[in-house]
mmCIF file of C-alpha atoms in Angstrom:
data_model
loop_
_atom_site.group_PDB
_atom_site.id
_atom_site.type_symbol
_atom_site.label_atom_id
_atom_site.label_comp_id
_atom_site.label_asym_id
_atom_site.label_seq_id
_atom_site.Cartn_x
_atom_site.Cartn_y
_atom_site.Cartn_z
ATOM 1 C CA UNK F 1 0.129 -0.127 0.042
ATOM 2 C CA UNK F 2 1.224 3.274 -0.895
ATOM 3 C CA UNK F 3 0.238 7.107 -1.754
ATOM 4 C CA UNK F 4 -0.135 8.828 -5.015
ATOM 5 C CA UNK F 5 -0.532 12.249 -4.202
ATOM 6 C CA UNK F 6 -3.241 12.462 -1.542
ATOM 7 C CA UNK F 7 -4.809 9.142 -1.952
ATOM 8 C CA UNK F 8 -3.712 5.948 -0.600
ATOM 9 C CA UNK F 9 -3.397 3.398 -3.080
ATOM 10 C CA UNK F 10 -3.111 -0.338 -2.503
ATOM 11 C CA UNK F 11 -1.952 -2.754 -5.178
ATOM 12 C CA UNK F 12 -2.278 -6.604 -4.934
ATOM 13 C CA UNK F 13 -4.662 -9.623 -5.987
ATOM 14 C CA UNK F 14 -8.346 -9.847 -5.971
ATOM 15 C CA UNK F 15 -9.006 -13.442 -4.724
ATOM 16 C CA UNK F 16 -12.467 -15.208 -5.948
ATOM 17 C CA UNK F 17 -12.484 -18.047 -3.254
ATOM 18 C CA UNK F 18 -15.442 -19.926 -5.103
ATOM 19 C CA UNK F 19 -13.605 -20.442 -8.276
ATOM 20 C CA UNK F 20 -10.169 -20.026 -6.885
ATOM 21 C CA UNK F 21 -9.295 -17.249 -9.251
ATOM 22 C CA UNK F 22 -7.117 -14.433 -8.872
ATOM 23 C CA UNK F 23 -7.048 -10.940 -10.591
ATOM 24 C CA UNK F 24 -4.207 -8.130 -10.472
ATOM 25 C CA UNK F 25 -6.177 -4.924 -9.193
ATOM 26 C CA UNK F 26 -5.424 -1.672 -7.557
ATOM 27 C CA UNK F 27 -8.089 0.354 -5.187
ATOM 28 C CA UNK F 28 -7.286 3.892 -4.912
ATOM 29 C CA UNK F 29 -9.206 5.245 -1.965
ATOM 30 C CA UNK F 30 -10.560 9.054 -1.333
ATOM 31 C CA UNK F 31 -9.458 11.164 1.756
ATOM 32 C CA UNK F 32 -12.939 11.665 2.479
ATOM 33 C CA UNK F 33 -15.636 8.751 1.220
ATOM 34 C CA UNK F 34 -19.051 9.811 -0.467
ATOM 35 C CA UNK F 35 -20.282 6.655 -0.069
ATOM 36 C CA UNK F 36 -19.738 5.476 -3.950
ATOM 37 C CA UNK F 37 -16.974 2.622 -5.239
ATOM 38 C CA UNK F 38 -16.357 2.725 -8.925
ATOM 39 C CA UNK F 39 -14.793 0.088 -10.574
ATOM 40 C CA UNK F 40 -13.169 1.479 -13.864
ATOM 41 C CA UNK F 41 -12.983 -0.909 -17.061
ATOM 42 C CA UNK F 42 -10.818 -0.457 -20.118
ATOM 43 C CA UNK F 43 -9.333 -2.751 -22.764
ATOM 44 C CA UNK F 44 -5.899 -1.852 -21.196
ATOM 45 C CA UNK F 45 -7.059 -3.225 -17.707
ATOM 46 C CA UNK F 46 -5.912 -1.309 -14.435
ATOM 47 C CA UNK F 47 -3.379 0.785 -16.406
ATOM 48 C CA UNK F 48 -5.858 3.218 -17.541
ATOM 49 C CA UNK F 49 -6.133 4.414 -14.089
ATOM 50 C CA UNK F 50 -2.944 6.514 -14.782
ATOM 51 C CA UNK F 51 -1.814 9.163 -17.118
ATOM 52 C CA UNK F 52 1.147 8.680 -19.333
ATOM 53 C CA UNK F 53 3.352 10.506 -16.670
ATOM 54 C CA UNK F 54 2.396 8.133 -13.813
ATOM 55 C CA UNK F 55 -0.462 10.577 -12.326
ATOM 56 C CA UNK F 56 -4.166 9.606 -12.206
ATOM 57 C CA UNK F 57 -6.279 9.871 -15.448
ATOM 58 C CA UNK F 58 -7.929 13.335 -15.292
ATOM 59 C CA UNK F 59 -11.371 11.329 -15.028
ATOM 60 C CA UNK F 60 -10.632 9.073 -12.196
ATOM 61 C CA UNK F 61 -8.869 11.912 -10.302
ATOM 62 C CA UNK F 62 -12.070 13.729 -10.388
ATOM 63 C CA UNK F 63 -13.621 10.761 -8.984
ATOM 64 C CA UNK F 64 -11.774 10.221 -6.124
ATOM 65 C CA UNK F 65 -11.279 13.978 -5.421
ATOM 66 C CA UNK F 66 -15.233 13.889 -4.925
ATOM 67 C CA UNK F 67 -15.270 11.207 -2.513
ATOM 68 C CA UNK F 68 -15.384 8.064 -4.663
ATOM 69 C CA UNK F 69 -13.042 4.960 -4.266
ATOM 70 C CA UNK F 70 -11.700 3.951 -7.431
ATOM 71 C CA UNK F 71 -10.889 0.135 -8.542
ATOM 72 C CA UNK F 72 -9.359 -0.781 -11.674
ATOM 73 C CA UNK F 73 -8.414 -4.532 -12.473
ATOM 74 C CA UNK F 74 -6.594 -6.552 -15.396
ATOM 75 C CA UNK F 75 -9.306 -8.723 -16.924
ATOM 76 C CA UNK F 76 -8.342 -12.236 -18.605
ATOM 77 C CA UNK F 77 -5.493 -11.729 -21.193
ATOM 78 C CA UNK F 78 -5.076 -8.215 -19.920
ATOM 79 C CA UNK F 79 -2.215 -6.227 -18.458
ATOM 80 C CA UNK F 80 -0.246 -8.848 -16.105
ATOM 81 C CA UNK F 81 -2.009 -11.613 -17.580
ATOM 82 C CA UNK F 82 0.176 -11.100 -20.978
ATOM 83 C CA UNK F 83 3.673 -10.822 -21.878
ATOM 84 C CA UNK F 84 4.494 -7.471 -22.272
ATOM 85 C CA UNK F 85 1.007 -6.084 -21.605
ATOM 86 C CA UNK F 86 0.275 -6.240 -25.052
ATOM 87 C CA UNK F 87 -3.508 -6.437 -25.847
ATOM 88 C CA UNK F 88 -5.140 -9.620 -26.539
ATOM 89 C CA UNK F 89 -6.130 -9.728 -30.644
ATOM 90 C CA UNK F 90 -6.498 -13.450 -31.411
ATOM 91 C CA UNK F 91 -7.997 -15.876 -28.931
ATOM 92 C CA UNK F 92 -6.415 -18.845 -27.825
ATOM 93 C CA UNK F 93 -7.280 -22.095 -30.700
ATOM 94 C CA UNK F 94 -8.055 -25.545 -29.452
ATOM 95 C CA UNK F 95 -5.615 -28.294 -30.684
ATOM 96 C CA UNK F 96 -8.302 -29.658 -33.061
ATOM 97 C CA UNK F 97 -7.309 -28.633 -36.583
ATOM 98 C CA UNK F 98 -11.093 -28.683 -37.588
ATOM 99 C CA UNK F 99 -11.862 -26.015 -35.350
ATOM 100 C CA UNK F 100 -16.002 -25.424 -35.470
ATOM 101 C CA UNK F 101 -17.575 -22.963 -33.053
ATOM 102 C CA UNK F 102 -20.139 -25.795 -31.974
ATOM 103 C CA UNK F 103 -17.361 -27.687 -30.631
ATOM 104 C CA UNK F 104 -15.071 -25.280 -29.332
ATOM 105 C CA UNK F 105 -17.816 -23.218 -27.358
ATOM 106 C CA UNK F 106 -19.883 -26.249 -26.492
ATOM 107 C CA UNK F 107 -16.801 -27.122 -24.268
ATOM 108 C CA UNK F 108 -15.236 -23.836 -23.524
ATOM 109 C CA UNK F 109 -16.431 -20.469 -22.581
ATOM 110 C CA UNK F 110 -15.766 -17.790 -24.839
ATOM 111 C CA UNK F 111 -12.923 -14.714 -23.441
ATOM 112 C CA UNK F 112 -15.940 -12.230 -23.557
ATOM 113 C CA UNK F 113 -17.660 -14.560 -21.104
ATOM 114 C CA UNK F 114 -14.176 -15.223 -19.113
ATOM 115 C CA UNK F 115 -14.078 -11.297 -18.917
ATOM 116 C CA UNK F 116 -17.806 -10.804 -17.483
ATOM 117 C CA UNK F 117 -17.247 -13.413 -15.333
ATOM 118 C CA UNK F 118 -14.109 -11.284 -13.880
ATOM 119 C CA UNK F 119 -15.992 -7.953 -13.886
ATOM 120 C CA UNK F 120 -18.806 -9.721 -11.921
ATOM 121 C CA UNK F 121 -15.507 -11.398 -9.434
ATOM 122 C CA UNK F 122 -14.513 -7.188 -8.813
ATOM 123 C CA UNK F 123 -18.535 -6.146 -8.311
ATOM 124 C CA UNK F 124 -18.584 -8.937 -5.282
ATOM 125 C CA UNK F 125 -15.301 -7.323 -4.323
ATOM 126 C CA UNK F 126 -16.595 -4.191 -4.305
ATOM 127 C CA UNK F 127 -20.074 -4.866 -2.516
ATOM 128 C CA UNK F 128 -18.470 -7.069 0.086
ATOM 129 C CA UNK F 129 -14.624 -6.247 0.515
ATOM 130 C CA UNK F 130 -13.353 -3.252 2.660
ATOM 131 C CA UNK F 131 -15.584 -0.815 1.645
ATOM 132 C CA UNK F 132 -18.916 -3.271 1.865
ATOM 133 C CA UNK F 133 -22.264 -0.856 2.207
ATOM 134 C CA UNK F 134 -20.612 1.159 -0.629
ATOM 135 C CA UNK F 135 -22.708 1.815 -3.864
ATOM 136 C CA UNK F 136 -20.859 0.031 -6.720
ATOM 137 C CA UNK F 137 -20.787 1.716 -9.936
ATOM 138 C CA UNK F 138 -19.366 0.672 -12.823
ATOM 139 C CA UNK F 139 -17.531 2.487 -15.498
ATOM 140 C CA UNK F 140 -17.029 0.790 -19.496
ATOM 141 C CA UNK F 141 -15.218 3.364 -21.625
ATOM 142 C CA UNK F 142 -12.289 2.453 -24.245
ATOM 143 C CA UNK F 143 -14.487 -0.227 -25.682
ATOM 144 C CA UNK F 144 -15.308 -1.999 -22.671
ATOM 145 C CA UNK F 145 -19.050 -0.961 -22.482
ATOM 146 C CA UNK F 146 -19.910 -4.261 -23.880
ATOM 147 C CA UNK F 147 -18.685 -6.124 -20.603
ATOM 148 C CA UNK F 148 -20.433 -3.729 -18.233
ATOM 149 C CA UNK F 149 -23.847 -4.207 -20.465
ATOM 150 C CA UNK F 150 -23.239 -8.351 -19.681
ATOM 151 C CA UNK F 151 -22.448 -7.727 -16.370
ATOM 152 C CA UNK F 152 -25.178 -5.760 -15.496
ATOM 153 C CA UNK F 153 -27.647 -8.193 -17.231
ATOM 154 C CA UNK F 154 -26.357 -11.080 -14.895
ATOM 155 C CA UNK F 155 -25.623 -8.588 -11.555
ATOM 156 C CA UNK F 156 -29.081 -7.379 -10.833
ATOM 157 C CA UNK F 157 -29.074 -4.821 -8.246
ATOM 158 C CA UNK F 158 -25.572 -5.272 -7.173
ATOM 159 C CA UNK F 159 -24.765 -2.633 -9.878
ATOM 160 C CA UNK F 160 -26.031 0.816 -8.417
ATOM 161 C CA UNK F 161 -25.498 2.672 -11.983
ATOM 162 C CA UNK F 162 -23.457 2.013 -14.788
ATOM 163 C CA UNK F 163 -21.460 4.470 -17.372
ATOM 164 C CA UNK F 164 -21.650 1.996 -20.791
ATOM 165 C CA UNK F 165 -19.725 3.548 -24.039
ATOM 166 C CA UNK F 166 -20.922 1.238 -26.194
ATOM 167 C CA UNK F 167 -18.957 2.435 -29.526
ATOM 168 C CA UNK F 168 -22.081 1.009 -31.652
ATOM 169 C CA UNK F 169 -20.848 -2.681 -30.884
ATOM 170 C CA UNK F 170 -22.999 -5.484 -32.012
ATOM 171 C CA UNK F 171 -22.308 -8.729 -31.577
ATOM 172 C CA UNK F 172 -24.069 -9.546 -34.926
ATOM 173 C CA UNK F 173 -20.964 -7.768 -36.070
ATOM 174 C CA UNK F 174 -18.223 -9.895 -34.991
ATOM 175 C CA UNK F 175 -17.636 -12.765 -37.754
ATOM 176 C CA UNK F 176 -14.331 -14.206 -36.720
ATOM 177 C CA UNK F 177 -14.481 -17.316 -33.933
ATOM 178 C CA UNK F 178 -10.836 -15.784 -32.366
ATOM 179 C CA UNK F 179 -12.107 -12.525 -32.043
ATOM 180 C CA UNK F 180 -11.847 -11.653 -28.201
ATOM 181 C CA UNK F 181 -15.531 -10.095 -28.700
ATOM 182 C CA UNK F 182 -16.859 -13.434 -30.415
ATOM 183 C CA UNK F 183 -20.120 -14.712 -28.196
ATOM 184 C CA UNK F 184 -21.971 -17.559 -28.926
ATOM 185 C CA UNK F 185 -25.681 -16.299 -29.105
ATOM 186 C CA UNK F 186 -24.976 -12.897 -28.194
ATOM 187 C CA UNK F 187 -26.939 -11.711 -31.334
ATOM 188 C CA UNK F 188 -29.885 -13.628 -30.970
ATOM 189 C CA UNK F 189 -31.791 -11.919 -28.206
ATOM 190 C CA UNK F 190 -31.712 -8.002 -29.144
ATOM 191 C CA UNK F 191 -27.841 -8.182 -29.359
ATOM 192 C CA UNK F 192 -26.148 -5.444 -26.883
ATOM 193 C CA UNK F 193 -29.677 -3.205 -26.460
ATOM 194 C CA UNK F 194 -30.931 -6.608 -25.535
ATOM 195 C CA UNK F 195 -28.449 -6.966 -22.752
ATOM 196 C CA UNK F 196 -28.740 -3.269 -21.725
ATOM 197 C CA UNK F 197 -32.775 -3.831 -21.567
ATOM 198 C CA UNK F 198 -31.914 -6.599 -18.884
ATOM 199 C CA UNK F 199 -30.476 -3.991 -16.774
ATOM 200 C CA UNK F 200 -33.649 -2.078 -16.210
ATOM 201 C CA UNK F 201 -34.570 -0.720 -13.919
ATOM 202 C CA UNK F 202 -31.275 0.022 -12.641
ATOM 203 C CA UNK F 203 -29.119 3.862 -13.580
ATOM 204 C CA UNK F 204 -27.419 3.683 -16.930
ATOM 205 C CA UNK F 205 -25.777 6.061 -18.945
ATOM 206 C CA UNK F 206 -25.479 5.259 -22.508
ATOM 207 C CA UNK F 207 -22.873 6.457 -25.384
ATOM 208 C CA UNK F 208 -22.224 5.482 -28.432
ATOM 209 C CA UNK F 209 -26.107 4.993 -29.749
ATOM 210 C CA UNK F 210 -28.525 6.404 -31.791
ATOM 211 C CA UNK F 211 -32.091 6.651 -30.638
ATOM 212 C CA UNK F 212 -32.993 3.808 -32.948
ATOM 213 C CA UNK F 213 -30.301 1.509 -31.957
ATOM 214 C CA UNK F 214 -31.695 2.070 -28.203
ATOM 215 C CA UNK F 215 -35.026 1.620 -29.061
ATOM 216 C CA UNK F 216 -35.382 -1.957 -27.555
ATOM 217 C CA UNK F 217 -33.600 -0.693 -24.383
ATOM 218 C CA UNK F 218 -35.767 2.118 -23.966
ATOM 219 C CA UNK F 219 -39.018 -0.039 -24.258
ATOM 220 C CA UNK F 220 -38.096 -1.985 -21.477
ATOM 221 C CA UNK F 221 -37.392 0.684 -19.379
ATOM 222 C CA UNK F 222 -40.715 2.288 -19.904
ATOM 223 C CA UNK F 223 -42.229 -0.736 -19.434
ATOM 224 C CA UNK F 224 -40.519 -1.149 -15.979
ATOM 225 C CA UNK F 225 -41.436 2.935 -15.229
ATOM 226 C CA UNK F 226 -38.159 3.692 -14.760
ATOM 227 C CA UNK F 227 -37.389 6.175 -18.480
ATOM 228 C CA UNK F 228 -35.226 8.440 -16.159
ATOM 229 C CA UNK F 229 -33.153 5.502 -15.098
ATOM 230 C CA UNK F 230 -31.828 5.596 -18.769
ATOM 231 C CA UNK F 231 -29.633 8.338 -20.011
ATOM 232 C CA UNK F 232 -28.525 8.426 -23.452
ATOM 233 C CA UNK F 233 -25.545 10.504 -24.225
ATOM 234 C CA UNK F 234 -25.568 12.358 -27.614
ATOM 235 C CA UNK F 235 -22.968 14.873 -27.335
ATOM 236 C CA UNK F 236 -19.372 14.917 -29.230
ATOM 237 C CA UNK F 237 -16.819 12.518 -28.488
ATOM 238 C CA UNK F 238 -14.682 15.355 -26.890
ATOM 239 C CA UNK F 239 -17.324 15.776 -24.203
ATOM 240 C CA UNK F 240 -18.090 12.276 -23.571
ATOM 241 C CA UNK F 241 -15.855 11.433 -20.562
ATOM 242 C CA UNK F 242 -16.716 14.723 -18.563
ATOM 243 C CA UNK F 243 -20.182 14.272 -19.468
ATOM 244 C CA UNK F 244 -20.084 10.783 -18.015
ATOM 245 C CA UNK F 245 -18.374 11.747 -14.814
ATOM 246 C CA UNK F 246 -20.450 14.748 -14.154
ATOM 247 C CA UNK F 247 -23.609 12.121 -14.450
ATOM 248 C CA UNK F 248 -22.022 9.790 -12.294
ATOM 249 C CA UNK F 249 -21.066 12.095 -9.353
ATOM 250 C CA UNK F 250 -24.475 13.885 -10.162
ATOM 251 C CA UNK F 251 -26.078 11.030 -9.023
ATOM 252 C CA UNK F 252 -25.194 11.012 -5.533
#
């Protein structure tokens, strides 16, 4: 445990005892808590908590200054899980030269599924770890939004609010079996908007979607009498991060 700037920082391994799994993680604590724990997800893992000079990334600093604890984790094949910490671009192949999705993913979880599992481990830690009782928020920027959408669909009320930048992602457009985002059946029931819909009525801020693209999600929130809990961002890319942090902090 050390201090970066004015904030205590603890680095170590997040342990899922049920499955005997460990995730490299960093927890940054505020000086005075606002009762919120934020899980920060990125395609680069926990290194996204920091700027190039080693200081806290501006958005993370804003959250900590406002009183939120911020947890960064390396999901499977991120950060400390890979040599040289290079992003995974192709998933491992099975030994059988006649590779087929029906066999490969009938016996093995897709990397996308395993990463969402890791996100849920982080949610459980945030909910019941050293800051038990805090409201748990999850932020998915830098193309990490689909993991958050899938985790919310499974976690229910464990996630109080979420920031999801989808970037317009759709499982139906992933045509390579070795793409890290390949998910069998992911497109079958409404694709990513269907997953977002399953998170109703919890609070969610969504970027990267048109009104039409989010129609299914909006219909589900409307059916749950929770239309105000769904926020669609329609500003510019330059405004996205500031708008997301303002929404997240205004919800306190």
